[in-house]
Amino acid sequence: MSQWLAHVIERAAAVDDWLSPVRAEALAKLKEQSWPGRRTEAWRYTSLHAVENLSLPTESNAQAEAPAIKGLDAIDLVFVDGRLTSDLAALNLPEGLTIRSLTDKSDIAEQVFTQVKPSHHLFGLVNDVLATQGIVIEVAANATIERPIRVVNFATDNVESHTRVLVSLGDNAKATVIEHGSGTGHSLNTAFAEYDIADNARLEHYRFALHQGEAIHVGGSHFKLANKSRLNSTLIGYGSQLTRLDVDIIHAGEHAHAKFNNAYLLAPKEHFDLHSTIEHAMPNGTTEENARGIIGDKAKAVFNGRIHIHRDAQKTLAELNNRNLLLSRGAQINTKPELEIYADDVQCAHGATVAEIDEEALYYLLTRGIDKQKALVMLNFGFVQEMVFDMPNEALAEWLQPILKQRFEDMMERS
Amino acid sequence: MLTIKDLHARVEEKTIIKGLNLEIKPGEVHAIMGPNGAGKSTLGYVLSGRDGYEVEQGEVNFNGANLLDMEVEERAQAGLFLAFQYPVEIPGVSNMEFMKESVNAMRKARGEDELSSAEFLKMAKEACKQVNLPLDFLKRGVNEGFSGGEKKRNEIMQLIMLKPKLAILDESDSGLDVDALQVVANGVNSQRDGERSFIVVTHYQRLLDFIEPDYVHILAQGKIVKSGGPELAKEVEASGYAWLGQADEGEKA
């Protein structure tokens, strides 16, 4: 048993708010969980040694401003070390959009909290019992919210924090939500988000997990898709001391479409672990997932991509592709595709590779006078940059591209 | 500019170029015509230095240097440009960053200062306009999702921006309608300045109505079997390649 988890369970008993009955159920499940070791499948390649006996203060007085992104014009909601620092009453919200604190009782929060996220995620349960601070975003039926909604989540130094995001999109609603997390100090942050997407609704989603250095970040984004709804999600991750993300996309209605692009760039010695699970429970759904990783010297990436097609999910079309580029012999990737298909009339493709340079593309760049070394850098980075170009929001793509390029160039130098 | 003497080259185990001779002086436009399988595209690849295209014998002199001793990028930096018949798509690299790297690599090789972002953008916008490509194409991946015609125009745009000494156009007309053909031809003609030389490789005479060559060569079975003036292209147009004693298989996809 980990001292940290024992302490979590102790602290959970003291949490008392309107969600207490639901938290109590989560706590009961948490108590049944054993501390993951090497034989625990979901944690096979990621050691929790750094968390096991961790003891950090649970409060800070730190202040921070949301990083400006040119041309984004987002509705910003800021958490610093788990504290919501934005004044919700001061927000000038468009019609059809309601934003509440999780501390305020609401039907929407009740409908979404713990209802989308599967209960087997250990840190998800920790978040269930300890995340008293959170944000509840409700987009009314038929509303189209043009301005992106950005939830900024800072972890500073020497602090443990837990934040929660709940999002409900009504029928035919349309919105963009950005989960923007970062932190460099010695901290532990869990950040889980649940998205309940109703019939014909469209969600454009981004998760930036830009934690570095000593930060420990464990979180998840979980989506439930109703009939004919559409999800376009992009996840960009660094490694940090330990970053672990779980993404679940659940096709709970028919004819839903999910696109999930993700890219991870690991500087030397960083650790990044992404587990994605696509559940096709209903017929005629489509999923397209592209995962791309560039891994620096002595860094370790874990990618586990599971597609589960239930018996009733006929005519499902699901594709998952994972490509990785190792920058040195000391870089490591553990990639595991998992396909479970119980329906007989489906199309499913799944692949994981360690990338090689496209010789024809290299030749093309060389015939344009570009030096071989530079051409290789362009092609290697291009492999991840493709995910950035594919982001529908141009302001985000233009902000992110130079940041990732700089990180990549630093990685090349150090590998 | 370029002197090719008794060139023999093979791809894998198959010898494609079998004793080719060609002399190109500054400012000249040479058309190379011939049936499919004659070695037209192979010539461009061999001159550009593509991997897998091996020279068995012969010499190629490019402005006083032994071209065959140079790396692919060195040949480009020395002023050799190849406009591809089927340009490759590179989704993760934007046209903008690609062209900026390329233009600056050429400028560096010529001893000129690198362009600033603003200077480059101005030049790129003008070139875009000249070949009738929308500006937002600069932000897109290299050739990504471009139609055949857009890819060809992108090649010509690169020709305009890179200012090579010798440009080889490999079937720059294939798959183009008359309007697109005119855009490509106008782009090429705008670069004829009495110094820059061109090798225009084509299956059909039609492109040569728009880009008038000084010389026309017929390439068949790996060597030049006939040379002449523009009138030779017209003969080919009238009689095809049947007189070479082999069937013309027609345009392949």
XYZ file of C-alpha atoms in Angstrom:
668
model
C 0.000 0.000 0.000
C 1.242 3.423 -0.869
C 1.399 6.039 1.867
C 0.237 8.594 -0.606
C -2.929 6.632 -1.444
C -3.605 5.954 2.233
C -3.387 9.681 2.798
C -5.748 10.345 -0.125
C -8.328 8.027 1.429
C -7.931 9.782 4.761
C -8.371 13.205 3.204
C -11.380 12.036 1.171
C -13.294 11.289 4.370
C -13.072 14.979 5.266
C -14.514 16.218 1.946
C -18.040 17.398 2.473
C -20.010 19.045 -0.337
C -23.173 18.516 -2.358
C -21.484 15.715 -4.359
C -20.629 13.728 -1.225
C -23.001 10.816 -1.982
C -21.335 10.256 -5.377
C -17.877 10.743 -3.923
C -18.656 8.099 -1.311
C -19.296 5.555 -4.075
C -16.005 6.483 -5.707
C -14.229 6.199 -2.383
C -15.595 2.693 -1.892
C -14.184 1.721 -5.311
C -10.894 3.409 -4.557
C -10.519 1.411 -1.359
C -10.843 -1.793 -3.376
C -7.966 -0.806 -5.671
C -4.519 -2.080 -5.010
C -1.469 0.017 -5.686
C -0.319 -0.654 -9.279
C 2.881 -2.568 -9.722
C 4.666 -4.042 -12.726
C 2.092 -6.797 -13.039
C -0.773 -4.328 -13.266
C -1.505 -4.294 -16.997
C -2.508 -0.615 -17.163
C 0.746 0.419 -15.468
C 3.102 -2.151 -16.872
C 5.579 0.278 -18.400
C 5.004 3.248 -16.112
C 6.393 3.177 -12.628
C 4.507 5.043 -9.905
C 7.540 5.038 -7.689
C 7.626 8.864 -7.693
C 4.062 9.009 -6.333
C 4.029 6.064 -3.984
C 5.148 7.859 -0.852
C 4.790 11.403 -2.064
C 3.784 14.023 0.454
C 3.255 17.544 -0.831
C 1.304 20.511 0.548
C -2.221 20.614 -0.875
C -2.534 24.379 -1.074
C -0.594 27.282 -2.494
C -1.030 31.027 -2.834
C 0.527 31.162 -6.257
C -0.977 33.396 -8.921
C -0.673 33.044 -12.671
C -2.062 34.530 -15.841
C -3.386 32.479 -18.726
C -0.753 32.421 -21.487
C -1.853 34.698 -24.305
C -2.495 33.091 -27.673
C -2.674 35.570 -30.526
C -5.980 35.580 -32.349
C -7.596 32.936 -30.119
C -10.102 35.182 -28.313
C -11.011 32.449 -25.848
C -13.230 32.467 -22.782
C -10.534 31.693 -20.191
C -11.080 29.768 -16.966
C -7.944 29.556 -14.865
C -6.926 27.088 -12.183
C -3.742 27.612 -10.200
C -2.727 24.622 -8.096
C -6.304 23.427 -8.088
C -7.856 26.790 -7.164
C -10.270 28.379 -9.610
C -8.955 31.950 -9.828
C -11.303 33.246 -12.532
C -14.311 35.286 -11.483
C -17.159 33.429 -13.171
C -19.620 36.232 -12.477
C -17.446 38.632 -14.476
C -17.485 36.506 -17.626
C -19.419 37.938 -20.504
C -20.889 34.767 -21.948
C -22.740 34.349 -25.226
C -26.289 33.086 -25.252
C -26.582 29.336 -24.838
C -23.450 28.987 -22.729
C -23.533 28.559 -18.946
C -20.409 28.143 -16.855
C -20.601 27.171 -13.207
C -18.207 26.203 -10.495
C -18.337 22.574 -9.415
C -18.974 23.829 -5.869
C -22.416 25.008 -6.988
C -25.073 22.349 -7.210
C -26.456 21.871 -10.712
C -28.373 19.204 -12.597
C -25.776 19.169 -15.360
C -22.930 18.490 -12.947
C -24.940 15.710 -11.400
C -25.670 14.190 -14.810
C -22.055 14.223 -15.964
C -19.874 13.785 -12.854
C -18.458 10.203 -12.864
C -21.016 9.240 -15.547
C -18.733 9.384 -18.616
C -15.353 8.436 -17.186
C -14.990 4.700 -16.624
C -14.437 3.904 -12.961
C -11.373 1.708 -13.421
C -8.899 4.582 -13.652
C -7.172 4.714 -10.285
C -6.252 8.376 -10.471
C -9.701 9.127 -11.867
C -11.138 7.795 -8.613
C -8.661 9.893 -6.652
C -9.890 12.884 -8.623
C -13.517 11.874 -7.940
C -12.990 11.985 -4.206
C -10.647 15.002 -3.933
C -11.484 17.405 -6.783
C -13.755 19.868 -5.066
C -12.683 22.567 -7.487
C -13.884 22.269 -11.026
C -15.725 23.844 -13.852
C -19.072 22.880 -15.339
C -19.695 23.948 -18.920
C -23.155 23.678 -20.349
C -23.936 24.402 -23.985
C -27.667 24.578 -24.619
C -29.367 22.615 -27.385
C -28.977 24.240 -30.822
C -26.434 26.760 -29.552
C -23.239 27.407 -31.481
C -20.512 28.932 -29.324
C -17.989 30.595 -31.626
C -15.422 31.615 -28.997
C -13.311 28.697 -27.777
C -13.609 27.895 -24.064
C -10.191 27.376 -22.534
C -9.561 25.787 -19.171
C -6.046 26.676 -18.063
C -4.560 24.438 -15.412
C -1.272 25.506 -13.817
C 0.705 23.412 -11.409
C 3.429 25.462 -9.707
C 5.985 24.027 -7.268
C 5.774 21.867 -4.161
C 2.020 21.342 -4.294
C -0.560 18.660 -4.983
C -3.794 19.575 -6.776
C -6.892 18.032 -8.346
C -9.118 19.645 -10.924
C -12.222 18.532 -12.764
C -13.934 19.662 -15.952
C -17.502 18.647 -16.824
C -18.944 19.505 -20.205
C -22.420 18.959 -21.566
C -23.329 19.701 -25.184
C -27.084 19.665 -25.858
C -28.669 18.389 -29.076
C -27.218 20.123 -32.170
C -24.901 22.224 -30.013
C -21.460 23.207 -31.239
C -18.456 24.293 -29.176
C -14.679 24.249 -28.847
C -13.065 23.341 -25.515
C -9.342 23.557 -24.791
C -7.742 21.914 -21.763
C -4.451 23.712 -21.396
C -2.227 22.293 -18.676
C 1.342 23.126 -17.751
C 3.810 23.046 -14.900
C 7.535 22.618 -14.346
C 8.013 22.452 -10.572
C 7.836 19.421 -8.308
C 4.077 18.976 -8.199
C 1.360 16.401 -8.594
C -1.738 17.367 -10.501
C -4.638 15.173 -11.507
C -6.949 16.644 -14.131
C -9.927 14.739 -15.458
C -12.546 15.933 -17.890
C -15.849 14.387 -18.882
C -17.734 15.296 -22.036
C -21.332 14.335 -22.579
C -22.118 15.017 -26.238
C -25.800 14.793 -27.221
C -27.414 13.947 -30.583
C -25.976 15.815 -33.583
C -23.729 17.907 -31.367
C -20.176 18.788 -32.441
C -17.216 19.178 -30.133
C -13.816 20.447 -31.183
C -11.451 19.531 -28.383
C -7.814 20.148 -27.521
C -5.769 18.901 -24.659
C -2.309 20.365 -24.212
C -0.393 18.566 -21.492
C 2.722 20.717 -21.546
C 4.205 19.633 -18.246
C 7.968 19.520 -17.949
C 10.767 18.999 -15.492
C 9.753 17.608 -12.098
C 6.016 17.859 -12.679
C 3.852 14.782 -12.254
C 0.654 15.001 -14.222
C -1.996 12.285 -14.366
C -5.262 12.911 -16.111
C -7.828 11.948 -18.629
C -10.354 13.190 -21.151
C -13.428 11.059 -21.555
C -16.118 11.418 -24.183
C -19.570 9.951 -24.596
C -20.960 10.358 -28.087
C -24.699 10.193 -28.756
C -26.355 9.651 -32.158
C -24.745 11.446 -35.103
C -22.504 13.506 -32.854
C -18.993 14.439 -33.912
C -15.776 14.772 -31.971
C -12.555 16.255 -33.348
C -9.900 16.017 -30.665
C -6.187 16.837 -30.641
C -3.892 15.978 -27.761
C -0.358 17.337 -27.550
C 1.851 16.088 -24.742
C 5.337 16.524 -23.324
C 6.811 14.005 -20.950
C 7.857 15.594 -17.622
C 8.967 13.387 -14.722
C 5.732 11.498 -15.243
C 2.795 12.273 -17.485
C 0.032 9.724 -17.801
C -3.141 10.359 -19.739
C -6.163 8.161 -20.321
C -8.572 8.971 -23.114
C -11.858 7.112 -23.518
C -14.127 7.696 -26.470
C -17.428 5.909 -26.101
C -19.753 5.575 -29.075
C -22.983 5.344 -27.094
C -25.161 6.338 -30.043
C -25.302 5.374 -33.715
C -23.572 7.153 -36.592
C -21.194 9.057 -34.341
C -17.808 10.120 -35.693
C -14.642 10.588 -33.696
C -11.320 11.877 -34.898
C -8.505 11.798 -32.382
C -5.047 13.061 -33.285
C -2.320 13.011 -30.737
C 1.356 13.819 -30.689
C 3.949 13.568 -27.976
C 7.418 15.082 -27.967
C 9.648 13.796 -25.223
C 12.756 15.677 -24.208
C 15.615 13.596 -22.797
C 14.678 11.547 -19.706
C 10.999 12.429 -19.819
C 8.232 9.885 -19.351
C 4.913 9.967 -21.181
C 2.171 7.371 -21.150
C -1.030 7.563 -23.180
C -3.738 4.950 -22.957
C -6.586 5.445 -25.394
C -9.697 3.319 -25.476
C -12.317 3.532 -28.187
C -15.550 1.799 -27.274
C -17.877 1.128 -30.186
C -21.043 0.067 -28.401
C -23.494 0.999 -31.169
C -23.638 0.469 -34.952
C -22.406 2.685 -37.786
C -19.818 4.595 -35.827
C -16.487 5.745 -37.226
C -13.220 6.459 -35.454
C -9.947 7.684 -36.822
C -7.021 7.918 -34.432
C -3.522 9.065 -35.359
C -0.830 8.911 -32.711
C 2.652 10.266 -33.417
C 5.598 10.355 -31.091
C 9.126 11.717 -31.155
C 11.212 10.426 -28.310
C 14.460 11.975 -27.129
C 17.470 10.391 -25.508
C 16.759 8.257 -22.411
C 13.097 9.265 -22.613
C 10.367 6.680 -22.470
C 6.982 6.711 -24.145
C 4.137 4.298 -23.634
C 1.269 4.115 -26.057
C -1.594 1.737 -25.573
C -4.355 2.012 -28.145
C -7.380 -0.140 -27.606
C -10.347 -0.479 -29.918
C -13.253 -2.446 -28.556
C -16.084 -3.198 -30.978
C -19.098 -4.598 -29.174
C -21.378 -7.226 -30.646
C -24.077 -4.752 -31.662
C -21.665 -2.298 -33.245
C -22.121 -3.503 -36.823
C -20.804 -1.373 -39.718
C -18.192 0.198 -37.508
C -15.227 1.743 -39.242
C -12.243 2.196 -36.947
C -8.642 3.030 -37.708
C -5.770 3.533 -35.365
C -2.268 4.342 -36.398
C 0.693 4.863 -34.104
C 4.072 5.968 -35.444
C 7.114 6.716 -33.387
C 10.451 8.245 -34.087
C 13.314 7.491 -31.736
C 16.007 10.162 -31.712
C 18.693 8.015 -30.142
C 19.482 4.478 -29.115
C 18.600 5.358 -25.544
C 15.070 6.401 -26.450
C 12.310 3.935 -25.732
C 8.767 3.327 -26.935
C 6.411 0.655 -25.670
C 3.512 0.580 -28.068
C 0.684 -1.865 -27.827
C -2.283 -2.060 -30.122
C -5.281 -3.891 -28.751
C -8.194 -4.924 -30.897
C -11.246 -6.610 -29.542
C -13.920 -7.208 -32.123
C -17.195 -8.957 -31.356
C -19.215 -7.755 -34.368
C -18.733 -9.461 -37.735
C -19.457 -6.660 -40.204
C -16.829 -4.043 -39.392
C -13.754 -2.477 -40.925
C -10.875 -2.072 -38.598
C -7.246 -1.185 -39.142
C -4.582 -0.933 -36.549
C -0.898 -0.319 -36.886
C 2.096 0.660 -34.840
C 5.507 1.387 -36.299
C 8.820 2.922 -35.566
C 9.082 5.477 -38.331
C 11.644 5.606 -41.059
C 12.463 8.483 -43.318
C 10.514 8.631 -46.574
C 13.354 8.400 -49.117
C 11.365 10.026 -51.892
C 10.521 13.023 -49.720
C 14.170 13.322 -48.693
C 15.297 13.231 -52.334
C 12.785 15.942 -53.202
C 14.119 18.271 -50.491
C 17.720 17.570 -51.541
C 16.961 18.438 -55.182
C 15.913 21.829 -53.855
C 19.368 22.428 -52.411
C 18.474 21.793 -48.786
C 21.324 20.179 -46.825
C 20.738 16.600 -45.804
C 20.950 17.331 -42.089
C 18.391 20.118 -42.358
C 16.140 18.036 -44.619
C 16.111 15.226 -42.052
C 15.140 17.688 -39.316
C 12.307 19.015 -41.461
C 10.992 15.548 -42.252
C 11.347 14.265 -38.694
C 9.577 17.234 -37.217
C 7.111 17.236 -40.086
C 5.942 13.900 -38.899
C 4.554 15.487 -35.724
C 3.883 18.869 -37.275
C 1.310 17.159 -39.488
C -0.883 16.786 -36.394
C -0.543 20.520 -35.758
C -1.469 21.399 -39.346
C -4.512 19.193 -38.950
C -5.861 21.239 -36.026
C -9.002 23.081 -37.165
C -8.226 26.158 -35.053
C -5.643 28.222 -36.919
C -4.735 30.495 -34.015
C -3.883 27.466 -31.882
C -1.868 25.873 -34.683
C 0.110 29.068 -35.266
C 0.824 29.451 -31.561
C 1.847 25.825 -31.079
C 3.969 25.266 -34.193
C 6.992 27.407 -33.213
C 6.844 26.174 -29.596
C 6.996 22.539 -30.680
C 9.635 23.263 -33.306
C 11.875 24.885 -30.696
C 11.364 21.909 -28.382
C 12.194 19.531 -31.210
C 15.380 21.416 -32.143
C 16.489 21.349 -28.496
C 15.750 17.612 -28.393
C 17.846 17.030 -31.521
C 20.745 18.914 -29.992
C 20.618 16.933 -26.773
C 20.074 13.504 -28.348
C 26.503 24.958 -69.580
C 26.067 21.198 -69.808
C 28.019 18.610 -71.743
C 26.991 14.973 -71.649
C 29.396 12.525 -73.252
C 28.577 8.878 -73.944
C 26.377 8.495 -70.867
C 25.294 4.981 -69.858
C 23.122 4.590 -66.787
C 21.040 1.908 -65.174
C 18.256 1.531 -62.690
C 18.725 -1.551 -60.573
C 19.870 -4.175 -63.108
C 18.434 -2.555 -66.204
C 20.474 -0.253 -68.401
C 18.196 2.560 -69.567
C 20.554 5.230 -70.955
C 22.846 3.745 -73.568
C 25.358 6.213 -74.931
C 23.738 9.615 -74.737
C 25.475 12.761 -75.973
C 24.177 16.298 -75.507
C 25.647 19.802 -75.512
C 23.685 22.712 -74.090
C 24.915 26.296 -74.208
C 23.764 29.159 -71.985
C 20.328 30.470 -72.872
C 19.362 27.513 -75.051
C 16.142 25.566 -74.820
C 16.417 21.904 -75.787
C 13.361 19.714 -76.131
C 13.761 15.990 -75.607
C 10.944 13.971 -77.080
C 10.416 10.290 -77.315
C 8.133 7.366 -76.708
C 7.506 5.936 -73.265
C 10.313 3.837 -71.945
C 12.910 5.739 -73.987
C 14.652 6.954 -70.830
C 13.343 10.525 -70.743
C 12.577 10.649 -67.011
C 15.640 8.557 -66.199
C 17.861 11.242 -67.722
C 16.482 13.836 -65.274
C 16.938 11.528 -62.302
C 20.499 10.631 -63.304
C 21.453 14.279 -63.761
C 19.902 15.205 -60.388
C 21.742 12.367 -58.655
C 18.863 10.238 -57.433
C 19.742 7.160 -55.363
C 19.455 3.923 -57.305
C 20.304 5.540 -60.662
C 23.777 4.376 -61.374
C 26.074 5.774 -64.037
C 27.946 2.952 -65.791
C 30.076 5.100 -68.032
C 30.391 8.548 -69.551
C 30.929 12.103 -68.373
C 28.730 15.011 -67.449
C 30.245 18.454 -67.161
C 28.158 21.229 -65.639
C 29.697 24.699 -65.872
C 33.199 23.298 -65.560
C 32.467 20.864 -62.729
C 32.101 17.091 -62.828
C 28.392 16.801 -62.081
C 28.539 13.075 -61.379
C 30.878 13.645 -58.431
C 28.431 15.879 -56.635
C 25.753 15.110 -54.035
C 22.107 15.755 -54.894
C 21.968 18.995 -52.884
C 25.310 20.182 -54.287
C 24.013 19.803 -57.837
C 20.961 21.850 -56.888
C 23.119 24.478 -55.204
C 25.282 24.611 -58.330
C 22.180 25.636 -60.283
C 20.587 22.431 -61.556
C 16.821 22.238 -61.152
C 14.500 19.329 -61.888
C 10.764 19.953 -62.180
C 9.194 16.603 -61.383
C 6.553 14.827 -63.368
C 5.008 13.472 -60.168
C 6.089 15.666 -57.243
C 5.924 13.912 -53.888
C 3.499 14.973 -51.129
C 5.080 15.869 -47.780
C 2.156 16.540 -45.430
C 4.066 17.629 -42.319
C 6.287 20.226 -43.994
C 4.633 23.474 -45.064
C 5.327 24.980 -48.478
C 6.369 28.127 -46.686
C 9.129 26.599 -44.552
C 10.213 24.320 -47.384
C 10.554 27.129 -49.920
C 12.226 29.453 -47.444
C 14.872 26.830 -46.613
C 15.343 26.116 -50.277
C 15.579 29.724 -51.476
C 18.049 30.539 -48.711
C 20.145 27.438 -49.417
C 20.487 28.602 -53.036
C 21.243 32.175 -52.024
C 23.909 30.979 -49.621
C 25.466 28.854 -52.363
C 25.552 31.913 -54.646
C 27.160 33.995 -51.897
C 24.065 36.119 -51.344
C 22.507 37.076 -47.985
C 19.617 35.001 -46.690
C 16.191 36.561 -47.066
C 14.284 37.821 -44.046
C 10.818 36.379 -43.466
C 9.213 39.542 -44.823
C 11.396 39.578 -47.952
C 10.734 35.915 -48.541
C 6.990 36.328 -48.131
C 6.910 39.176 -50.641
C 8.795 37.081 -53.183
C 6.614 34.024 -52.531
C 3.429 36.027 -52.959
C 4.570 37.349 -56.313
C 5.558 33.876 -57.509
C 2.226 32.462 -56.306
C 0.412 35.077 -58.315
C 2.493 34.396 -61.381
C 1.523 30.723 -61.497
C -2.017 31.361 -60.333
C -1.866 29.514 -57.012
C -3.885 30.829 -54.045
C -1.809 32.346 -51.227
C -3.106 29.987 -48.562
C -1.306 27.194 -50.365
C 1.906 28.459 -48.740
C 0.581 27.341 -45.370
C -0.359 23.876 -46.559
C 1.843 20.799 -46.583
C 4.176 20.460 -49.589
C 1.972 19.289 -52.476
C -0.492 17.892 -49.933
C -3.861 17.269 -51.526
C -2.877 19.269 -54.613
C -4.396 18.381 -57.952
C -2.022 17.243 -60.690
C -2.155 20.723 -62.221
C -1.444 22.452 -58.907
C 1.582 20.235 -58.356
C 2.948 21.195 -61.786
C 2.384 24.867 -61.101
C 4.115 24.487 -57.739
C 7.158 23.096 -59.556
C 7.194 26.112 -61.867
C 6.786 28.433 -58.900
C 9.899 26.854 -57.390
C 11.732 27.335 -60.692
C 10.830 31.032 -60.591
C 11.984 31.435 -56.990
C 15.150 29.336 -57.107
C 16.582 30.895 -60.274
C 18.645 27.902 -61.437
C 21.184 27.988 -64.270
C 19.683 24.928 -65.928
C 16.146 23.689 -65.498
C 14.989 20.243 -66.552
C 11.224 20.070 -66.966
C 10.069 16.466 -66.813
C 6.729 16.212 -68.634
C 5.538 19.446 -67.070
C 2.643 19.343 -69.524
C 1.215 15.926 -68.726
C -2.289 15.973 -67.314
C -2.793 19.711 -67.891
C -5.658 21.381 -69.714
C -4.863 24.205 -72.138
C -5.297 26.970 -69.558
C -3.016 25.303 -67.029
C -0.543 24.551 -69.802
C -0.429 28.230 -70.646
C 0.218 29.170 -67.007
C 3.102 26.692 -66.861
C 4.509 27.855 -70.215
C 4.245 31.533 -69.296
C 6.038 30.804 -66.034
C 8.851 29.076 -67.896
C 9.060 31.731 -70.608
C 9.326 34.475 -67.980
C 12.565 32.804 -66.855
C 14.166 32.783 -70.301
C 16.754 35.516 -70.074
C 19.394 34.487 -72.588
C 21.535 32.943 -69.823
C 19.347 30.301 -68.205
C 19.103 27.036 -70.134
C 16.254 24.534 -70.269
C 15.739 20.889 -71.064
C 12.072 20.362 -71.834
C 11.201 16.671 -71.674
C 7.881 15.882 -73.273
C 5.965 13.153 -74.988
C 3.821 15.494 -77.046
C 4.541 18.437 -79.281
C 1.790 20.536 -77.676
C 3.940 22.111 -74.919
C 6.419 23.228 -77.572
C 3.732 25.428 -79.131
C 4.022 27.511 -75.983
C 7.698 27.062 -75.082
C 9.570 27.353 -78.332
C 12.744 25.246 -78.307
C 16.001 26.041 -80.084
C 16.696 22.346 -80.612
C 14.607 19.202 -80.605
C 16.077 15.767 -79.890
C 14.406 12.424 -80.246
C 15.348 9.977 -77.497
C 14.726 6.328 -78.187
C 16.103 3.243 -76.496
C 18.484 5.221 -74.349
C 20.131 7.479 -76.914
C 19.441 10.481 -79.077
C 18.546 9.144 -82.494
C 17.721 12.385 -84.235
C 18.268 16.103 -83.601
C 16.923 19.145 -85.357
C 15.115 22.435 -84.969
C 11.522 23.088 -83.883
C 10.309 21.581 -87.169
C 11.311 18.132 -85.876
C 8.652 18.364 -83.168
C 6.056 19.039 -85.848
C 7.136 15.927 -87.730
C 6.653 13.866 -84.581
C 3.249 15.433 -84.118
C 2.299 14.383 -87.652
C 3.774 10.909 -87.757
C 4.187 9.773 -84.127
C 7.133 7.653 -83.098
C 6.298 4.688 -85.309
C 9.144 5.523 -87.692
C 11.549 4.598 -84.888
C 10.648 1.021 -85.590
C 8.922 0.437 -82.304
C 5.368 0.819 -81.204
C 4.460 3.855 -79.133
C 2.617 2.587 -76.128
C 0.883 5.899 -75.623
C 0.841 7.927 -72.434
C 1.022 5.893 -69.310
C -0.642 6.955 -66.105
